Amino acid sequence: MGKRVRETERKYEADDRFEQPDLDGLPKVYGSRDLDPAELDAVYFDTEDLRLAARSITLRRRTGGDDAGWHLKLPTTEADTRTEVHAPLGRATRTVPADLAAEVAVHTRGERLLPVVRLKNHRERKHLLDAAGEPLAEIAHDHVTAQFLAAGPQGKAEAVTWTEFEVELVGGGPALLDAVEQRLAAAGLRRSDSPSKLARALGDRLVAAPVPPEPPAEIRTVGDAALAYLHEQLRAVIALDPEVRRAEPDSVHRMRVAARRARSALKTFRKELDRTATDPVGAELKWLGEVLGTARDGEVVADRLETRFAELDPAMVDEGLRRRLAAQHSTAPGQAHDAVVKIMGRSHYFRVLEAVEALLADPPYLDGAKLPAAEGLERAVRHDHRRLRRAVEAALAAGSGRDRDTALHEARKAAKRARYCAEAARPVLGAPAKKQITRMKDLQELLGEHQDSVMCRVVITRLAEDAVAAGESAFPYGALAQLELFRAREIEDRLPQAWKKADRPL
């Protein structure tokens, strides 16, 4: 993927009182250095309906200046700060680099990226310097001409012009931005209403661009709480999408958890949200969780096999076992990840996101959604805890072997649902919900360890069958399976006491 940097800057527009700002004597600024003017020519890319611009994302190919190339700018939660991803200029002028297209695929969702605006900018600039002569900030006076490319780069459209000042931190901190802003305000400049030059160039065209639904401004009812939690999970999935495509550590797992949380919430809040609307969305989220689970489960099993292998008596280890475990660890997770990324490029994946967004844009509230948030959330947390109690008691009563493994897996799923319900309740119920989250997390992790053992034994059995078919001994695989079985029995022995600690509903 392209080089990633943080960009912190503010933009200013001039009013009728504008005078060239005096920047002498700023705190911790010991001088300035004029830089050569730059002639910048940038073509901005977006979908036909401007999905990126509507989300404050800009993607451009710019020539001129000292950073010519492709630039993708992504919003962050930090004030005045964006993440900028760079890619080389290359020869192609109308085809977005694949790495950058992947970064925004969760927003474009299969729609083509087209040239939408061309910006030409005559930039006059200077650096503010520290005592050692190093740059603290760059001050740019931009003279911009923008043309909307309704029909591509050769299309005819009305051009607009304006001037603005841009202050970008180089080595300084936010206090310097504030000090510069005071000087600019005294000279008749004001903070720009547009988050970017692109947004200013597009103007009213952005009004019709599709934007994601907004979460409730405040949580008054249990319906508000359910919706806020679902919004949080959708934002997580969208934020993690490019990380999964880049194969960032743990990204697949975190996206899978967000999808599961959303699906679990649809089940928990069945008295608040109409199931005829939520069940189809839940089915789509289940599909997404299963797709992501393929890669995640491969990672877990490969790591677990490596741990068990290290516990084996070296005398049991033969070359065949060593080779098969190495292959499992090196290829299975990678192949599974490639399959996930391939699926994430298909329309079904994008339909899942759109289904969740449609539900959030028009929530299918039932009368139960009108309950005051605290009352409704307490009821939901207690309901899911009772459901968990039944599942754990069934698991403790189950016989050993496959029946107990299945029952413990069901208890694990119930513990996750109880935990996610408490998470949804935490903004309203506070400390009691936080304690419930901790209890459920501890229980879930214990039961999850048991399920990982079950999955690992399934893979060991398959590897043993492959070894026998190749004329190799199955004995070391039996030893591996026995180690996993010992671990599972240990967890089962700990479960009664763990459940005693966890069985404390609100």
PDB file of C-alpha atoms in Angstrom, residues 75-284:
ATOM      1  CA  PRO A  75     -10.794  12.084   7.665  1.00  0.00           C
ATOM      2  CA  THR A  76      -9.778  11.265  11.242  1.00  0.00           C
ATOM      3  CA  THR A  77     -11.280  11.964  14.659  1.00  0.00           C
ATOM      4  CA  GLU A  78      -8.493  14.468  15.427  1.00  0.00           C
ATOM      5  CA  ALA A  79      -9.181  18.147  14.874  1.00  0.00           C
ATOM      6  CA  ASP A  80      -7.781  19.591  11.617  1.00  0.00           C
ATOM      7  CA  THR A  81      -6.049  16.283  10.863  1.00  0.00           C
ATOM      8  CA  ARG A  82      -6.356  13.835   8.013  1.00  0.00           C
ATOM      9  CA  THR A  83      -4.525  10.686   6.986  1.00  0.00           C
ATOM     10  CA  GLU A  84      -2.859  11.101   3.619  1.00  0.00           C
ATOM     11  CA  VAL A  85      -1.923   8.089   1.495  1.00  0.00           C
ATOM     12  CA  HIS A  86       0.562   8.660  -1.327  1.00  0.00           C
ATOM     13  CA  ALA A  87       1.215   6.686  -4.497  1.00  0.00           C
ATOM     14  CA  PRO A  88       3.642   7.428  -7.356  1.00  0.00           C
ATOM     15  CA  LEU A  89       2.425   9.531 -10.282  1.00  0.00           C
ATOM     16  CA  GLY A  90       2.816   6.750 -12.829  1.00  0.00           C
ATOM     17  CA  ARG A  91       1.808   6.983 -16.461  1.00  0.00           C
ATOM     18  CA  ALA A  92      -1.933   6.397 -16.186  1.00  0.00           C
ATOM     19  CA  THR A  93      -3.933   9.612 -15.920  1.00  0.00           C
ATOM     20  CA  ARG A  94      -7.473   8.201 -15.694  1.00  0.00           C
ATOM     21  CA  THR A  95      -6.952   4.928 -13.806  1.00  0.00           C
ATOM     22  CA  VAL A  96      -6.676   5.128 -10.028  1.00  0.00           C
ATOM     23  CA  PRO A  97      -3.860   2.996  -8.556  1.00  0.00           C
ATOM     24  CA  ALA A  98      -5.231  -0.303  -7.273  1.00  0.00           C
ATOM     25  CA  ASP A  99      -3.928   0.291  -3.744  1.00  0.00           C
ATOM     26  CA  LEU A 100      -5.777   3.592  -3.428  1.00  0.00           C
ATOM     27  CA  ALA A 101      -8.932   2.204  -5.027  1.00  0.00           C
ATOM     28  CA  ALA A 102      -8.878  -0.582  -2.424  1.00  0.00           C
ATOM     29  CA  GLU A 103      -8.646   1.992   0.377  1.00  0.00           C
ATOM     30  CA  VAL A 104     -12.016   3.479  -0.654  1.00  0.00           C
ATOM     31  CA  ALA A 105     -13.742   0.378  -2.039  1.00  0.00           C
ATOM     32  CA  VAL A 106     -16.011   0.188   1.010  1.00  0.00           C
ATOM     33  CA  HIS A 107     -17.415   3.580  -0.038  1.00  0.00           C
ATOM     34  CA  THR A 108     -17.402   3.256  -3.839  1.00  0.00           C
ATOM     35  CA  ARG A 109     -18.927  -0.267  -3.691  1.00  0.00           C
ATOM     36  CA  GLY A 110     -18.217  -1.234  -7.245  1.00  0.00           C
ATOM     37  CA  GLU A 111     -18.911   2.158  -8.810  1.00  0.00           C
ATOM     38  CA  ARG A 112     -16.255   3.510 -11.169  1.00  0.00           C
ATOM     39  CA  LEU A 113     -13.893   6.241 -10.055  1.00  0.00           C
ATOM     40  CA  LEU A 114     -14.021   9.074 -12.604  1.00  0.00           C
ATOM     41  CA  PRO A 115     -12.394  12.504 -12.956  1.00  0.00           C
ATOM     42  CA  VAL A 116     -14.839  15.003 -11.443  1.00  0.00           C
ATOM     43  CA  VAL A 117     -12.934  18.245 -10.817  1.00  0.00           C
ATOM     44  CA  ARG A 118      -9.720  19.812 -12.077  1.00  0.00           C
ATOM     45  CA  LEU A 119      -7.967  22.330  -9.827  1.00  0.00           C
ATOM     46  CA  LYS A 120      -5.155  24.587 -10.968  1.00  0.00           C
ATOM     47  CA  ASN A 121      -3.396  26.404  -8.173  1.00  0.00           C
ATOM     48  CA  HIS A 122      -0.705  29.081  -8.174  1.00  0.00           C
ATOM     49  CA  ARG A 123       0.785  28.665  -4.689  1.00  0.00           C
ATOM     50  CA  GLU A 124       2.921  31.247  -2.921  1.00  0.00           C
ATOM     51  CA  ARG A 125       4.417  29.837   0.251  1.00  0.00           C
ATOM     52  CA  LYS A 126       6.787  30.299   3.152  1.00  0.00           C
ATOM     53  CA  HIS A 127       8.050  28.318   6.107  1.00  0.00           C
ATOM     54  CA  LEU A 128       7.923  29.484   9.712  1.00  0.00           C
ATOM     55  CA  LEU A 129      11.184  28.419  11.366  1.00  0.00           C
ATOM     56  CA  ASP A 130      12.349  27.373  14.824  1.00  0.00           C
ATOM     57  CA  ALA A 131      15.602  28.488  16.464  1.00  0.00           C
ATOM     58  CA  ALA A 132      17.580  25.896  14.496  1.00  0.00           C
ATOM     59  CA  GLY A 133      16.121  27.036  11.188  1.00  0.00           C
ATOM     60  CA  GLU A 134      13.890  23.964  10.858  1.00  0.00           C
ATOM     61  CA  PRO A 135      10.344  24.401   9.516  1.00  0.00           C
ATOM     62  CA  LEU A 136       7.497  24.526  12.013  1.00  0.00           C
ATOM     63  CA  ALA A 137       4.677  25.258   9.574  1.00  0.00           C
ATOM     64  CA  GLU A 138       4.077  26.094   5.941  1.00  0.00           C
ATOM     65  CA  ILE A 139       1.932  29.100   5.053  1.00  0.00           C
ATOM     66  CA  ALA A 140       0.451  28.898   1.556  1.00  0.00           C
ATOM     67  CA  HIS A 141      -1.403  31.637  -0.318  1.00  0.00           C
ATOM     68  CA  ASP A 142      -3.359  29.790  -2.991  1.00  0.00           C
ATOM     69  CA  HIS A 143      -4.891  31.240  -6.157  1.00  0.00           C
ATOM     70  CA  VAL A 144      -7.273  28.518  -7.308  1.00  0.00           C
ATOM     71  CA  THR A 145      -9.150  27.876 -10.547  1.00  0.00           C
ATOM     72  CA  ALA A 146     -11.556  24.958 -10.464  1.00  0.00           C
ATOM     73  CA  GLN A 147     -13.514  23.288 -13.240  1.00  0.00           C
ATOM     74  CA  PHE A 148     -16.192  20.652 -12.767  1.00  0.00           C
ATOM     75  CA  LEU A 149     -15.543  17.811 -15.216  1.00  0.00           C
ATOM     76  CA  ALA A 150     -19.076  16.773 -16.033  1.00  0.00           C
ATOM     77  CA  ALA A 151     -17.900  14.815 -19.054  1.00  0.00           C
ATOM     78  CA  GLY A 152     -14.352  13.919 -18.021  1.00  0.00           C
ATOM     79  CA  PRO A 153     -11.144  15.932 -18.475  1.00  0.00           C
ATOM     80  CA  GLN A 154     -12.242  17.289 -21.873  1.00  0.00           C
ATOM     81  CA  GLY A 155     -15.743  18.198 -20.718  1.00  0.00           C
ATOM     82  CA  LYS A 156     -16.871  21.791 -20.742  1.00  0.00           C
ATOM     83  CA  ALA A 157     -18.048  23.213 -17.434  1.00  0.00           C
ATOM     84  CA  GLU A 158     -18.112  26.563 -15.689  1.00  0.00           C
ATOM     85  CA  ALA A 159     -14.842  27.507 -13.968  1.00  0.00           C
ATOM     86  CA  VAL A 160     -14.709  29.179 -10.559  1.00  0.00           C
ATOM     87  CA  THR A 161     -11.812  31.012  -8.937  1.00  0.00           C
ATOM     88  CA  TRP A 162     -10.932  32.015  -5.404  1.00  0.00           C
ATOM     89  CA  THR A 163      -7.996  32.669  -3.118  1.00  0.00           C
ATOM     90  CA  GLU A 164      -7.344  31.128   0.260  1.00  0.00           C
ATOM     91  CA  PHE A 165      -4.648  30.692   2.876  1.00  0.00           C
ATOM     92  CA  GLU A 166      -3.581  27.287   4.099  1.00  0.00           C
ATOM     93  CA  VAL A 167      -1.540  26.676   7.255  1.00  0.00           C
ATOM     94  CA  GLU A 168      -0.011  23.198   7.548  1.00  0.00           C
ATOM     95  CA  LEU A 169       2.052  21.970  10.474  1.00  0.00           C
ATOM     96  CA  VAL A 170       5.489  20.614   9.635  1.00  0.00           C
ATOM     97  CA  GLY A 171       7.290  20.374  12.971  1.00  0.00           C
ATOM     98  CA  GLY A 172       5.140  22.618  15.177  1.00  0.00           C
ATOM     99  CA  GLY A 173       2.151  21.854  17.371  1.00  0.00           C
ATOM    100  CA  PRO A 174      -1.491  22.909  17.666  1.00  0.00           C
ATOM    101  CA  ALA A 175      -0.577  25.991  19.721  1.00  0.00           C
ATOM    102  CA  LEU A 176       1.219  27.384  16.686  1.00  0.00           C
ATOM    103  CA  LEU A 177      -1.928  26.912  14.588  1.00  0.00           C
ATOM    104  CA  ASP A 178      -3.891  28.924  17.146  1.00  0.00           C
ATOM    105  CA  ALA A 179      -1.298  31.715  17.205  1.00  0.00           C
ATOM    106  CA  VAL A 180      -1.241  31.944  13.400  1.00  0.00           C
ATOM    107  CA  GLU A 181      -5.033  31.971  13.322  1.00  0.00           C
ATOM    108  CA  GLN A 182      -5.136  35.038  15.566  1.00  0.00           C
ATOM    109  CA  ARG A 183      -2.874  36.900  13.124  1.00  0.00           C
ATOM    110  CA  LEU A 184      -4.894  35.802  10.126  1.00  0.00           C
ATOM    111  CA  ALA A 185      -8.148  36.879  11.780  1.00  0.00           C
ATOM    112  CA  ALA A 186      -6.642  40.296  12.484  1.00  0.00           C
ATOM    113  CA  ALA A 187      -5.797  40.554   8.782  1.00  0.00           C
ATOM    114  CA  GLY A 188      -9.397  39.840   7.790  1.00  0.00           C
ATOM    115  CA  LEU A 189      -9.278  36.113   7.147  1.00  0.00           C
ATOM    116  CA  ARG A 190     -11.774  33.614   8.508  1.00  0.00           C
ATOM    117  CA  ARG A 191     -11.771  29.820   8.763  1.00  0.00           C
ATOM    118  CA  SER A 192     -13.104  28.257   5.566  1.00  0.00           C
ATOM    119  CA  ASP A 193     -16.542  26.679   5.648  1.00  0.00           C
ATOM    120  CA  SER A 194     -15.390  24.026   3.165  1.00  0.00           C
ATOM    121  CA  PRO A 195     -13.340  21.087   4.470  1.00  0.00           C
ATOM    122  CA  SER A 196     -11.336  20.960   1.234  1.00  0.00           C
ATOM    123  CA  LYS A 197     -10.784  22.758  -2.055  1.00  0.00           C
ATOM    124  CA  LEU A 198     -12.721  19.961  -3.727  1.00  0.00           C
ATOM    125  CA  ALA A 199     -15.779  20.554  -1.542  1.00  0.00           C
ATOM    126  CA  ARG A 200     -15.673  24.264  -2.352  1.00  0.00           C
ATOM    127  CA  ALA A 201     -15.405  23.533  -6.066  1.00  0.00           C
ATOM    128  CA  LEU A 202     -18.343  21.114  -5.983  1.00  0.00           C
ATOM    129  CA  GLY A 203     -20.559  23.514  -4.029  1.00  0.00           C
ATOM    130  CA  ASP A 204     -24.263  22.627  -4.223  1.00  0.00           C
ATOM    131  CA  ARG A 205     -23.531  19.435  -6.158  1.00  0.00           C
ATOM    132  CA  LEU A 206     -22.676  17.781  -2.847  1.00  0.00           C
ATOM    133  CA  VAL A 207     -26.200  18.268  -1.516  1.00  0.00           C
ATOM    134  CA  ALA A 208     -27.545  15.398  -3.598  1.00  0.00           C
ATOM    135  CA  ALA A 209     -24.639  13.027  -2.855  1.00  0.00           C
ATOM    136  CA  PRO A 210     -25.597   9.892  -0.877  1.00  0.00           C
ATOM    137  CA  VAL A 211     -24.417  10.017   2.729  1.00  0.00           C
ATOM    138  CA  PRO A 212     -24.572   7.345   5.427  1.00  0.00           C
ATOM    139  CA  PRO A 213     -27.307   7.638   8.083  1.00  0.00           C
ATOM    140  CA  GLU A 214     -26.476   9.490  11.294  1.00  0.00           C
ATOM    141  CA  PRO A 215     -26.807   7.954  14.794  1.00  0.00           C
ATOM    142  CA  PRO A 216     -29.266   9.388  17.328  1.00  0.00           C
ATOM    143  CA  ALA A 217     -28.132  12.727  18.714  1.00  0.00           C
ATOM    144  CA  GLU A 218     -28.897  11.462  22.241  1.00  0.00           C
ATOM    145  CA  ILE A 219     -30.123   8.243  23.837  1.00  0.00           C
ATOM    146  CA  ARG A 220     -33.539   8.734  25.403  1.00  0.00           C
ATOM    147  CA  THR A 221     -35.265   5.453  24.607  1.00  0.00           C
ATOM    148  CA  VAL A 222     -34.190   1.836  24.335  1.00  0.00           C
ATOM    149  CA  GLY A 223     -34.746   2.181  20.586  1.00  0.00           C
ATOM    150  CA  ASP A 224     -32.174   4.987  20.505  1.00  0.00           C
ATOM    151  CA  ALA A 225     -29.707   2.769  22.372  1.00  0.00           C
ATOM    152  CA  ALA A 226     -30.189  -0.123  19.960  1.00  0.00           C
ATOM    153  CA  LEU A 227     -29.716   2.168  16.978  1.00  0.00           C
ATOM    154  CA  ALA A 228     -26.623   3.848  18.441  1.00  0.00           C
ATOM    155  CA  TYR A 229     -24.984   0.457  19.029  1.00  0.00           C
ATOM    156  CA  LEU A 230     -25.758  -0.701  15.490  1.00  0.00           C
ATOM    157  CA  HIS A 231     -24.292   2.543  14.114  1.00  0.00           C
ATOM    158  CA  GLU A 232     -21.132   1.919  16.114  1.00  0.00           C
ATOM    159  CA  GLN A 233     -20.704  -1.559  14.628  1.00  0.00           C
ATOM    160  CA  LEU A 234     -21.331  -0.393  11.066  1.00  0.00           C
ATOM    161  CA  ARG A 235     -18.730   2.351  11.489  1.00  0.00           C
ATOM    162  CA  ALA A 236     -16.288  -0.282  12.760  1.00  0.00           C
ATOM    163  CA  VAL A 237     -16.844  -2.553   9.754  1.00  0.00           C
ATOM    164  CA  ILE A 238     -16.369   0.347   7.323  1.00  0.00           C
ATOM    165  CA  ALA A 239     -13.237   1.575   9.114  1.00  0.00           C
ATOM    166  CA  LEU A 240     -11.740  -1.932   9.184  1.00  0.00           C
ATOM    167  CA  ASP A 241     -12.462  -2.723   5.532  1.00  0.00           C
ATOM    168  CA  PRO A 242      -9.227  -1.202   4.164  1.00  0.00           C
ATOM    169  CA  GLU A 243      -7.236  -2.716   7.030  1.00  0.00           C
ATOM    170  CA  VAL A 244      -8.519  -6.168   6.101  1.00  0.00           C
ATOM    171  CA  ARG A 245      -7.580  -5.578   2.463  1.00  0.00           C
ATOM    172  CA  ARG A 246      -4.078  -4.531   3.590  1.00  0.00           C
ATOM    173  CA  ALA A 247      -3.841  -7.653   5.800  1.00  0.00           C
ATOM    174  CA  GLU A 248      -3.270  -5.563   8.941  1.00  0.00           C
ATOM    175  CA  PRO A 249      -2.814  -7.729  12.059  1.00  0.00           C
ATOM    176  CA  ASP A 250      -6.066  -8.676  13.818  1.00  0.00           C
ATOM    177  CA  SER A 251      -8.195  -6.695  11.347  1.00  0.00           C
ATOM    178  CA  VAL A 252     -10.179  -9.717  10.162  1.00  0.00           C
ATOM    179  CA  HIS A 253     -10.965 -10.672  13.745  1.00  0.00           C
ATOM    180  CA  ARG A 254     -12.090  -7.164  14.676  1.00  0.00           C
ATOM    181  CA  MET A 255     -14.314  -6.856  11.623  1.00  0.00           C
ATOM    182  CA  ARG A 256     -15.830 -10.249  12.346  1.00  0.00           C
ATOM    183  CA  VAL A 257     -16.559  -9.185  15.921  1.00  0.00           C
ATOM    184  CA  ALA A 258     -18.242  -5.979  14.713  1.00  0.00           C
ATOM    185  CA  ALA A 259     -20.467  -7.977  12.351  1.00  0.00           C
ATOM    186  CA  ARG A 260     -21.318 -10.382  15.173  1.00  0.00           C
ATOM    187  CA  ARG A 261     -22.098  -7.538  17.550  1.00  0.00           C
ATOM    188  CA  ALA A 262     -24.493  -6.031  15.049  1.00  0.00           C
ATOM    189  CA  ARG A 263     -26.218  -9.361  14.430  1.00  0.00           C
ATOM    190  CA  SER A 264     -26.413 -10.052  18.153  1.00  0.00           C
ATOM    191  CA  ALA A 265     -28.014  -6.656  18.767  1.00  0.00           C
ATOM    192  CA  LEU A 266     -30.714  -7.426  16.212  1.00  0.00           C
ATOM    193  CA  LYS A 267     -31.521 -10.557  18.230  1.00  0.00           C
ATOM    194  CA  THR A 268     -31.366  -8.844  21.623  1.00  0.00           C
ATOM    195  CA  PHE A 269     -33.675  -6.010  20.592  1.00  0.00           C
ATOM    196  CA  ARG A 270     -36.412  -8.111  19.006  1.00  0.00           C
ATOM    197  CA  LYS A 271     -39.056  -6.398  21.155  1.00  0.00           C
ATOM    198  CA  GLU A 272     -37.891  -3.018  19.905  1.00  0.00           C
ATOM    199  CA  LEU A 273     -37.153  -3.703  16.213  1.00  0.00           C
ATOM    200  CA  ASP A 274     -39.501  -5.494  13.806  1.00  0.00           C
ATOM    201  CA  ARG A 275     -38.097  -8.920  12.961  1.00  0.00           C
ATOM    202  CA  THR A 276     -39.594  -8.917   9.483  1.00  0.00           C
ATOM    203  CA  ALA A 277     -37.089  -6.141   8.726  1.00  0.00           C
ATOM    204  CA  THR A 278     -34.185  -7.216  10.938  1.00  0.00           C
ATOM    205  CA  ASP A 279     -34.074 -10.977  10.291  1.00  0.00           C
ATOM    206  CA  PRO A 280     -32.994 -10.616   6.632  1.00  0.00           C
ATOM    207  CA  VAL A 281     -30.288  -8.160   7.706  1.00  0.00           C
ATOM    208  CA  GLY A 282     -29.210 -10.556  10.441  1.00  0.00           C
ATOM    209  CA  ALA A 283     -28.899 -13.337   7.870  1.00  0.00           C
ATOM    210  CA  GLU A 284     -26.628 -11.144   5.758  1.00  0.00           C
TER     211      GLU A 284
END
